[in-house]
Backbone as XML, in Angstrom:
<?xml version="1.0"?>
<chain id="A" units="angstrom">
  <residue number="1" name="SER">
    <atom name="N" x="111.128" y="-75.971" z="-50.853"/>
    <atom name="CA" x="109.494" y="-76.830" z="-51.331"/>
    <atom name="C" x="109.122" y="-76.312" z="-52.950"/>
  </residue>
  <residue number="2" name="GLY">
    <atom name="N" x="110.914" y="-74.766" z="-53.352"/>
    <atom name="CA" x="110.458" y="-75.186" z="-54.371"/>
    <atom name="C" x="108.829" y="-73.722" z="-54.802"/>
  </residue>
  <residue number="3" name="ASP">
    <atom name="N" x="108.156" y="-73.424" z="-53.785"/>
    <atom name="CA" x="107.124" y="-72.362" z="-53.638"/>
    <atom name="C" x="108.007" y="-70.450" z="-52.510"/>
  </residue>
  <residue number="4" name="THR">
    <atom name="N" x="108.919" y="-71.014" z="-52.377"/>
    <atom name="CA" x="109.530" y="-69.330" z="-52.345"/>
    <atom name="C" x="110.786" y="-69.587" z="-53.165"/>
  </residue>
  <residue number="5" name="VAL">
    <atom name="N" x="110.715" y="-67.726" z="-53.865"/>
    <atom name="CA" x="111.216" y="-67.140" z="-54.329"/>
    <atom name="C" x="111.873" y="-66.335" z="-53.788"/>
  </residue>
  <residue number="6" name="ILE">
    <atom name="N" x="113.813" y="-66.919" z="-54.179"/>
    <atom name="CA" x="114.911" y="-66.468" z="-53.206"/>
    <atom name="C" x="115.848" y="-65.078" z="-53.870"/>
  </residue>
  <residue number="7" name="GLY">
    <atom name="N" x="114.980" y="-64.991" z="-54.456"/>
    <atom name="CA" x="115.060" y="-63.839" z="-55.743"/>
    <atom name="C" x="115.334" y="-64.161" z="-57.247"/>
  </residue>
  <residue number="8" name="GLU">
    <atom name="N" x="116.066" y="-62.733" z="-57.759"/>
    <atom name="CA" x="115.844" y="-63.498" z="-58.807"/>
    <atom name="C" x="117.301" y="-63.009" z="-60.092"/>
  </residue>
  <residue number="9" name="TYR">
    <atom name="N" x="117.641" y="-63.698" z="-60.973"/>
    <atom name="CA" x="118.325" y="-63.341" z="-62.007"/>
    <atom name="C" x="118.329" y="-62.156" z="-63.449"/>
  </residue>
  <residue number="10" name="ALA">
    <atom name="N" x="119.186" y="-61.247" z="-64.020"/>
    <atom name="CA" x="118.016" y="-61.084" z="-65.544"/>
    <atom name="C" x="119.875" y="-60.937" z="-66.418"/>
  </residue>
  <residue number="11" name="PHE">
    <atom name="N" x="119.738" y="-62.192" z="-68.040"/>
    <atom name="CA" x="120.808" y="-61.848" z="-68.499"/>
    <atom name="C" x="120.342" y="-61.740" z="-69.802"/>
  </residue>
  <residue number="12" name="ILE">
    <atom name="N" x="121.427" y="-61.336" z="-70.628"/>
    <atom name="CA" x="121.811" y="-61.216" z="-71.864"/>
    <atom name="C" x="122.426" y="-61.976" z="-72.723"/>
  </residue>
  <residue number="13" name="ARG">
    <atom name="N" x="122.275" y="-62.049" z="-73.215"/>
    <atom name="CA" x="123.563" y="-63.296" z="-74.613"/>
    <atom name="C" x="123.696" y="-62.834" z="-75.819"/>
  </residue>
  <residue number="14" name="ILE">
    <atom name="N" x="124.880" y="-62.662" z="-75.810"/>
    <atom name="CA" x="125.435" y="-62.163" z="-77.105"/>
    <atom name="C" x="126.956" y="-62.524" z="-78.245"/>
  </residue>
  <residue number="15" name="THR">
    <atom name="N" x="127.180" y="-61.937" z="-79.136"/>
    <atom name="CA" x="128.186" y="-62.612" z="-79.602"/>
    <atom name="C" x="129.350" y="-61.224" z="-79.172"/>
  </residue>
  <residue number="16" name="ASN">
    <atom name="N" x="131.029" y="-62.557" z="-79.020"/>
    <atom name="CA" x="132.430" y="-61.756" z="-78.032"/>
    <atom name="C" x="131.914" y="-60.968" z="-79.346"/>
  </residue>
  <residue number="17" name="ASP">
    <atom name="N" x="132.178" y="-60.986" z="-80.143"/>
    <atom name="CA" x="132.159" y="-59.272" z="-81.528"/>
    <atom name="C" x="130.940" y="-58.853" z="-81.394"/>
  </residue>
  <residue number="18" name="ASN">
    <atom name="N" x="130.068" y="-58.793" z="-80.779"/>
    <atom name="CA" x="128.953" y="-58.202" z="-80.989"/>
    <atom name="C" x="128.983" y="-57.240" z="-78.731"/>
  </residue>
  <residue number="19" name="LEU">
    <atom name="N" x="130.115" y="-58.168" z="-78.362"/>
    <atom name="CA" x="130.725" y="-58.144" z="-76.764"/>
    <atom name="C" x="131.449" y="-56.083" z="-77.090"/>
  </residue>
  <residue number="20" name="GLU">
    <atom name="N" x="132.232" y="-56.507" z="-78.171"/>
    <atom name="CA" x="134.038" y="-56.082" z="-77.601"/>
    <atom name="C" x="133.218" y="-54.796" z="-78.754"/>
  </residue>
  <residue number="21" name="LYS">
    <atom name="N" x="132.724" y="-54.940" z="-79.590"/>
    <atom name="CA" x="131.684" y="-53.521" z="-79.995"/>
    <atom name="C" x="130.932" y="-52.012" z="-79.411"/>
  </residue>
  <residue number="22" name="ILE">
    <atom name="N" x="130.633" y="-53.139" z="-77.732"/>
    <atom name="CA" x="130.754" y="-52.151" z="-77.436"/>
    <atom name="C" x="130.679" y="-50.814" z="-76.186"/>
  </residue>
  <residue number="23" name="THR">
    <atom name="N" x="129.967" y="-49.935" z="-76.916"/>
    <atom name="CA" x="131.031" y="-48.590" z="-76.681"/>
    <atom name="C" x="130.718" y="-48.603" z="-74.856"/>
  </residue>
  <residue number="24" name="PRO">
    <atom name="N" x="131.044" y="-47.556" z="-73.642"/>
    <atom name="CA" x="131.618" y="-46.748" z="-73.227"/>
    <atom name="C" x="130.059" y="-46.598" z="-72.831"/>
  </residue>
  <residue number="25" name="ASP">
    <atom name="N" x="129.050" y="-45.696" z="-73.394"/>
    <atom name="CA" x="128.121" y="-44.803" z="-73.689"/>
    <atom name="C" x="127.203" y="-46.177" z="-73.224"/>
  </residue>
  <residue number="26" name="MET">
    <atom name="N" x="127.298" y="-47.259" z="-74.868"/>
    <atom name="CA" x="125.854" y="-47.994" z="-74.572"/>
    <atom name="C" x="126.077" y="-49.490" z="-73.028"/>
  </residue>
  <residue number="27" name="LEU">
    <atom name="N" x="127.586" y="-49.282" z="-72.807"/>
    <atom name="CA" x="126.826" y="-49.993" z="-71.795"/>
    <atom name="C" x="126.942" y="-49.143" z="-70.623"/>
  </residue>
  <residue number="28" name="LYS">
    <atom name="N" x="127.135" y="-48.332" z="-70.198"/>
    <atom name="CA" x="125.752" y="-47.160" z="-69.627"/>
    <atom name="C" x="124.719" y="-46.475" z="-69.759"/>
  </residue>
  <residue number="29" name="GLU">
    <atom name="N" x="124.329" y="-46.785" z="-71.087"/>
    <atom name="CA" x="123.108" y="-47.555" z="-71.160"/>
    <atom name="C" x="122.281" y="-47.926" z="-70.430"/>
  </residue>
  <residue number="30" name="PHE">
    <atom name="N" x="122.959" y="-49.650" z="-70.474"/>
    <atom name="CA" x="122.125" y="-50.448" z="-69.718"/>
    <atom name="C" x="122.180" y="-50.430" z="-68.408"/>
  </residue>
  <residue number="31" name="ALA">
    <atom name="N" x="123.287" y="-50.160" z="-68.444"/>
    <atom name="CA" x="123.396" y="-49.946" z="-66.390"/>
    <atom name="C" x="122.198" y="-49.422" z="-65.735"/>
  </residue>
  <residue number="32" name="ASP">
    <atom name="N" x="121.869" y="-47.550" z="-66.637"/>
    <atom name="CA" x="121.347" y="-46.977" z="-65.907"/>
    <atom name="C" x="119.845" y="-47.701" z="-66.981"/>
  </residue>
  <residue number="33" name="ASN">
    <atom name="N" x="119.482" y="-47.577" z="-67.261"/>
    <atom name="CA" x="117.741" y="-48.912" z="-68.500"/>
    <atom name="C" x="118.122" y="-50.069" z="-67.558"/>
  </residue>
  <residue number="34" name="VAL">
    <atom name="N" x="118.955" y="-50.997" z="-67.451"/>
    <atom name="CA" x="118.792" y="-52.251" z="-67.393"/>
    <atom name="C" x="118.518" y="-52.649" z="-65.376"/>
  </residue>
  <residue number="35" name="VAL">
    <atom name="N" x="119.570" y="-52.244" z="-65.606"/>
    <atom name="CA" x="120.581" y="-52.989" z="-64.312"/>
    <atom name="C" x="120.366" y="-52.054" z="-62.651"/>
  </residue>
  <residue number="36" name="ALA">
    <atom name="N" x="120.088" y="-50.595" z="-63.157"/>
    <atom name="CA" x="119.866" y="-49.381" z="-61.772"/>
    <atom name="C" x="118.973" y="-49.862" z="-61.118"/>
  </residue>
  <residue number="37" name="ASP">
    <atom name="N" x="118.323" y="-50.092" z="-59.569"/>
    <atom name="CA" x="117.029" y="-50.305" z="-59.571"/>
    <atom name="C" x="116.241" y="-51.858" z="-60.028"/>
  </residue>
  <residue number="38" name="SER">
    <atom name="N" x="116.881" y="-52.788" z="-60.844"/>
    <atom name="CA" x="115.911" y="-53.454" z="-61.090"/>
    <atom name="C" x="114.911" y="-54.716" z="-60.131"/>
  </residue>
  <residue number="39" name="GLY">
    <atom name="N" x="116.083" y="-54.924" z="-59.009"/>
    <atom name="CA" x="116.028" y="-55.299" z="-57.867"/>
    <atom name="C" x="115.784" y="-56.862" z="-58.311"/>
  </residue>
  <residue number="40" name="TYR">
    <atom name="N" x="116.989" y="-57.550" z="-59.515"/>
    <atom name="CA" x="117.727" y="-58.038" z="-59.247"/>
    <atom name="C" x="118.762" y="-58.158" z="-58.769"/>
  </residue>
  <residue number="41" name="ASN">
    <atom name="N" x="119.041" y="-60.080" z="-58.555"/>
    <atom name="CA" x="119.879" y="-60.140" z="-57.611"/>
    <atom name="C" x="121.632" y="-59.943" z="-58.327"/>
  </residue>
  <residue number="42" name="TRP">
    <atom name="N" x="121.465" y="-59.828" z="-59.852"/>
    <atom name="CA" x="122.849" y="-59.566" z="-60.479"/>
    <atom name="C" x="121.714" y="-59.747" z="-62.123"/>
  </residue>
  <residue number="43" name="VAL">
    <atom name="N" x="123.159" y="-59.403" z="-63.024"/>
    <atom name="CA" x="122.334" y="-59.073" z="-64.370"/>
    <atom name="C" x="123.203" y="-59.588" z="-64.508"/>
  </residue>
  <residue number="44" name="SER">
    <atom name="N" x="123.752" y="-60.237" z="-66.324"/>
    <atom name="CA" x="125.014" y="-60.376" z="-66.735"/>
    <atom name="C" x="124.602" y="-59.803" z="-68.025"/>
  </residue>
  <residue number="45" name="ILE">
    <atom name="N" x="125.774" y="-59.839" z="-68.891"/>
    <atom name="CA" x="126.350" y="-59.806" z="-70.687"/>
    <atom name="C" x="127.131" y="-61.259" z="-70.419"/>
  </residue>
  <residue number="46" name="ILE">
    <atom name="N" x="126.306" y="-62.683" z="-71.322"/>
    <atom name="CA" x="126.677" y="-63.488" z="-71.551"/>
    <atom name="C" x="127.451" y="-63.425" z="-73.259"/>
  </residue>
  <residue number="47" name="CYS">
    <atom name="N" x="128.714" y="-64.353" z="-73.501"/>
    <atom name="CA" x="129.160" y="-64.695" z="-73.620"/>
    <atom name="C" x="128.714" y="-65.064" z="-74.783"/>
  </residue>
  <residue number="48" name="ASP">
    <atom name="N" x="128.847" y="-65.993" z="-76.049"/>
    <atom name="CA" x="128.872" y="-67.276" z="-76.783"/>
    <atom name="C" x="130.091" y="-68.485" z="-76.260"/>
  </residue>
  <residue number="49" name="ASP">
    <atom name="N" x="131.215" y="-67.565" z="-75.141"/>
    <atom name="CA" x="132.755" y="-68.173" z="-75.103"/>
    <atom name="C" x="132.487" y="-68.983" z="-73.976"/>
  </residue>
  <residue number="50" name="GLY">
    <atom name="N" x="131.611" y="-67.846" z="-72.835"/>
    <atom name="CA" x="131.179" y="-68.170" z="-71.524"/>
    <atom name="C" x="131.446" y="-67.524" z="-70.897"/>
  </residue>
  <residue number="51" name="THR">
    <atom name="N" x="132.538" y="-65.883" z="-71.606"/>
    <atom name="CA" x="132.996" y="-65.109" z="-70.582"/>
    <atom name="C" x="131.724" y="-63.406" z="-70.833"/>
  </residue>
  <residue number="52" name="GLY">
    <atom name="N" x="132.407" y="-63.183" z="-69.986"/>
    <atom name="CA" x="130.582" y="-62.257" z="-70.086"/>
    <atom name="C" x="130.596" y="-60.982" z="-68.836"/>
  </residue>
  <residue number="53" name="ILE">
    <atom name="N" x="130.012" y="-60.161" z="-68.445"/>
    <atom name="CA" x="130.222" y="-59.382" z="-67.424"/>
    <atom name="C" x="128.596" y="-59.433" z="-67.088"/>
  </residue>
  <residue number="54" name="CYS">
    <atom name="N" x="129.443" y="-59.449" z="-65.415"/>
    <atom name="CA" x="128.481" y="-59.645" z="-64.208"/>
    <atom name="C" x="128.291" y="-58.352" z="-63.401"/>
  </residue>
  <residue number="55" name="PHE">
    <atom name="N" x="126.765" y="-57.554" z="-62.979"/>
    <atom name="CA" x="127.186" y="-57.009" z="-61.159"/>
    <atom name="C" x="126.036" y="-57.336" z="-60.955"/>
  </residue>
  <residue number="56" name="THR">
    <atom name="N" x="126.909" y="-57.815" z="-59.960"/>
    <atom name="CA" x="125.962" y="-58.443" z="-58.579"/>
    <atom name="C" x="125.685" y="-57.727" z="-57.915"/>
  </residue>
  <residue number="57" name="GLY">
    <atom name="N" x="124.284" y="-57.951" z="-58.021"/>
    <atom name="CA" x="124.024" y="-56.789" z="-56.894"/>
    <atom name="C" x="123.743" y="-55.589" z="-57.069"/>
  </residue>
  <residue number="58" name="SER">
    <atom name="N" x="123.579" y="-56.428" z="-58.859"/>
    <atom name="CA" x="122.622" y="-55.005" z="-59.688"/>
    <atom name="C" x="123.699" y="-53.475" z="-59.415"/>
  </residue>
  <residue number="59" name="MET">
    <atom name="N" x="124.222" y="-53.316" z="-58.740"/>
    <atom name="CA" x="124.742" y="-52.445" z="-58.640"/>
    <atom name="C" x="125.664" y="-52.521" z="-60.692"/>
  </residue>
  <residue number="60" name="TYR">
    <atom name="N" x="124.847" y="-50.511" z="-60.936"/>
    <atom name="CA" x="125.051" y="-50.399" z="-62.207"/>
    <atom name="C" x="126.723" y="-49.676" z="-62.144"/>
  </residue>
  <residue number="61" name="TYR">
    <atom name="N" x="126.678" y="-49.399" z="-60.988"/>
    <atom name="CA" x="128.095" y="-49.100" z="-61.022"/>
    <atom name="C" x="129.292" y="-50.054" z="-61.215"/>
  </residue>
  <residue number="62" name="LEU">
    <atom name="N" x="129.105" y="-50.852" z="-61.559"/>
    <atom name="CA" x="130.478" y="-51.988" z="-61.608"/>
    <atom name="C" x="130.097" y="-53.154" z="-61.641"/>
  </residue>
  <residue number="63" name="GLY">
    <atom name="N" x="130.950" y="-53.417" z="-63.037"/>
    <atom name="CA" x="130.099" y="-54.867" z="-63.393"/>
    <atom name="C" x="131.910" y="-55.357" z="-63.505"/>
  </residue>
  <residue number="64" name="THR">
    <atom name="N" x="131.742" y="-56.938" z="-63.276"/>
    <atom name="CA" x="132.634" y="-58.109" z="-62.939"/>
    <atom name="C" x="132.710" y="-59.036" z="-64.984"/>
  </residue>
  <residue number="65" name="TYR">
    <atom name="N" x="134.469" y="-57.905" z="-65.429"/>
    <atom name="CA" x="134.578" y="-59.379" z="-67.033"/>
    <atom name="C" x="134.878" y="-60.145" z="-65.646"/>
  </residue>
  <residue number="66" name="GLY">
    <atom name="N" x="134.916" y="-61.685" z="-67.239"/>
    <atom name="CA" x="135.559" y="-62.962" z="-66.330"/>
    <atom name="C" x="134.937" y="-64.157" z="-67.188"/>
  </residue>
  <residue number="67" name="ASN">
    <atom name="N" x="135.009" y="-64.882" z="-66.187"/>
    <atom name="CA" x="134.819" y="-66.374" z="-66.762"/>
    <atom name="C" x="132.324" y="-66.547" z="-65.776"/>
  </residue>
  <residue number="68" name="LEU">
    <atom name="N" x="132.036" y="-66.613" z="-67.250"/>
    <atom name="CA" x="130.633" y="-67.073" z="-65.622"/>
    <atom name="C" x="130.087" y="-68.508" z="-66.039"/>
  </residue>
  <residue number="69" name="ASP">
    <atom name="N" x="129.345" y="-68.742" z="-65.085"/>
    <atom name="CA" x="128.768" y="-70.036" z="-64.936"/>
    <atom name="C" x="127.891" y="-69.663" z="-66.505"/>
  </residue>
  <residue number="70" name="ASN">
    <atom name="N" x="126.820" y="-70.441" z="-66.049"/>
    <atom name="CA" x="125.282" y="-71.419" z="-66.796"/>
    <atom name="C" x="124.081" y="-70.325" z="-66.446"/>
  </residue>
  <residue number="71" name="GLU">
    <atom name="N" x="124.674" y="-69.897" z="-65.549"/>
    <atom name="CA" x="123.616" y="-68.560" z="-64.204"/>
    <atom name="C" x="123.727" y="-67.370" z="-64.457"/>
  </residue>
  <residue number="72" name="GLY">
    <atom name="N" x="125.220" y="-66.704" z="-65.327"/>
    <atom name="CA" x="126.253" y="-66.018" z="-65.272"/>
    <atom name="C" x="126.137" y="-65.098" z="-64.513"/>
  </residue>
  <residue number="73" name="CYS">
    <atom name="N" x="126.457" y="-65.983" z="-63.182"/>
    <atom name="CA" x="127.441" y="-66.060" z="-62.177"/>
    <atom name="C" x="129.168" y="-65.779" z="-62.817"/>
  </residue>
  <residue number="74" name="ILE">
    <atom name="N" x="129.818" y="-65.213" z="-62.117"/>
    <atom name="CA" x="131.318" y="-64.626" z="-61.873"/>
    <atom name="C" x="132.037" y="-66.019" z="-61.647"/>
  </residue>
  <residue number="75" name="THR">
    <atom name="N" x="132.580" y="-67.043" z="-62.142"/>
    <atom name="CA" x="133.076" y="-67.719" z="-61.444"/>
    <atom name="C" x="134.650" y="-67.871" z="-61.647"/>
  </residue>
  <residue number="76" name="GLU">
    <atom name="N" x="134.980" y="-67.632" z="-62.440"/>
    <atom name="CA" x="136.354" y="-66.002" z="-62.396"/>
    <atom name="C" x="137.143" y="-65.124" z="-62.927"/>
  </residue>
  <residue number="77" name="GLY">
    <atom name="N" x="137.276" y="-63.624" z="-62.186"/>
    <atom name="CA" x="137.040" y="-62.912" z="-62.001"/>
    <atom name="C" x="138.421" y="-62.369" z="-63.275"/>
  </residue>
  <residue number="78" name="ILE">
    <atom name="N" x="138.591" y="-61.829" z="-64.343"/>
    <atom name="CA" x="139.468" y="-60.889" z="-65.073"/>
    <atom name="C" x="139.965" y="-59.117" z="-64.650"/>
  </residue>
  <residue number="79" name="GLY">
    <atom name="N" x="139.104" y="-58.539" z="-65.115"/>
    <atom name="CA" x="138.974" y="-56.743" z="-64.450"/>
    <atom name="C" x="137.591" y="-56.900" z="-63.468"/>
  </residue>
  <residue number="80" name="ASN">
    <atom name="N" x="138.463" y="-55.920" z="-63.581"/>
    <atom name="CA" x="136.127" y="-54.773" z="-62.667"/>
    <atom name="C" x="136.333" y="-54.077" z="-64.232"/>
  </residue>
  <residue number="81" name="ILE">
    <atom name="N" x="135.287" y="-53.743" z="-64.486"/>
    <atom name="CA" x="134.362" y="-51.955" z="-64.966"/>
    <atom name="C" x="133.852" y="-50.811" z="-63.997"/>
  </residue>
  <residue number="82" name="THR">
    <atom name="N" x="134.411" y="-50.569" z="-63.814"/>
    <atom name="CA" x="134.260" y="-49.180" z="-62.955"/>
    <atom name="C" x="133.652" y="-47.548" z="-63.653"/>
  </residue>
  <residue number="83" name="LEU">
    <atom name="N" x="132.119" y="-47.471" z="-63.043"/>
    <atom name="CA" x="131.751" y="-46.098" z="-63.213"/>
    <atom name="C" x="132.136" y="-44.913" z="-62.510"/>
  </residue>
  <residue number="84" name="GLN">
    <atom name="N" x="133.135" y="-43.938" z="-63.243"/>
    <atom name="CA" x="133.910" y="-42.585" z="-62.949"/>
    <atom name="C" x="132.470" y="-41.832" z="-62.458"/>
  </residue>
  <residue number="85" name="SER">
    <atom name="N" x="134.137" y="-40.209" z="-62.131"/>
    <atom name="CA" x="132.852" y="-39.404" z="-61.525"/>
    <atom name="C" x="132.580" y="-38.524" z="-63.744"/>
  </residue>
  <residue number="86" name="ASP">
    <atom name="N" x="133.169" y="-39.113" z="-64.288"/>
    <atom name="CA" x="132.174" y="-38.439" z="-65.472"/>
    <atom name="C" x="131.195" y="-38.770" z="-66.044"/>
  </residue>
  <residue number="87" name="ASP">
    <atom name="N" x="130.609" y="-40.028" z="-65.701"/>
    <atom name="CA" x="129.597" y="-41.412" z="-65.911"/>
    <atom name="C" x="130.166" y="-41.896" z="-67.210"/>
  </residue>
  <residue number="88" name="SER">
    <atom name="N" x="131.972" y="-42.553" z="-67.049"/>
    <atom name="CA" x="132.090" y="-43.257" z="-68.417"/>
    <atom name="C" x="132.435" y="-44.029" z="-67.850"/>
  </residue>
  <residue number="89" name="PHE">
    <atom name="N" x="132.768" y="-45.099" z="-67.998"/>
    <atom name="CA" x="133.572" y="-46.853" z="-67.031"/>
    <atom name="C" x="134.064" y="-47.023" z="-67.260"/>
  </residue>
  <residue number="90" name="LYS">
    <atom name="N" x="135.414" y="-47.068" z="-66.881"/>
    <atom name="CA" x="136.148" y="-47.489" z="-67.014"/>
    <atom name="C" x="136.501" y="-49.128" z="-66.765"/>
  </residue>
  <residue number="91" name="TYR">
    <atom name="N" x="137.945" y="-49.299" z="-67.388"/>
    <atom name="CA" x="137.867" y="-51.476" z="-67.654"/>
    <atom name="C" x="139.578" y="-51.353" z="-66.952"/>
  </residue>
  <residue number="92" name="GLU">
    <atom name="N" x="139.705" y="-51.894" z="-65.741"/>
    <atom name="CA" x="140.901" y="-52.701" z="-65.263"/>
    <atom name="C" x="141.172" y="-53.968" z="-64.843"/>
  </residue>
  <residue number="93" name="ALA">
    <atom name="N" x="141.875" y="-54.734" z="-66.113"/>
    <atom name="CA" x="142.262" y="-55.920" z="-66.216"/>
    <atom name="C" x="142.999" y="-56.091" z="-64.654"/>
  </residue>
  <residue number="94" name="TYR">
    <atom name="N" x="143.444" y="-57.157" z="-63.705"/>
    <atom name="CA" x="143.249" y="-57.672" z="-62.819"/>
    <atom name="C" x="144.823" y="-57.916" z="-62.982"/>
  </residue>
</chain>
């Protein structure tokens, strides 16, 4: 009916050049301050070419890099970005 909210998501849009400039420390800060405990169904960083990072379920410790739809959901995963025990993120392509 449009009266019931079953979930919410959040996203930011950036250029591919800016995504390439994000350091692991910057990604950690984003995950800690925006993603963790946000209550969103997912949080995405969407690039201008349709790729980006999606933190499904607002899991701050796991992001998927790949092709995204217009709402920031992964349509095709290319790799995972996982939080390591030393608080750094590691990217692994599929």
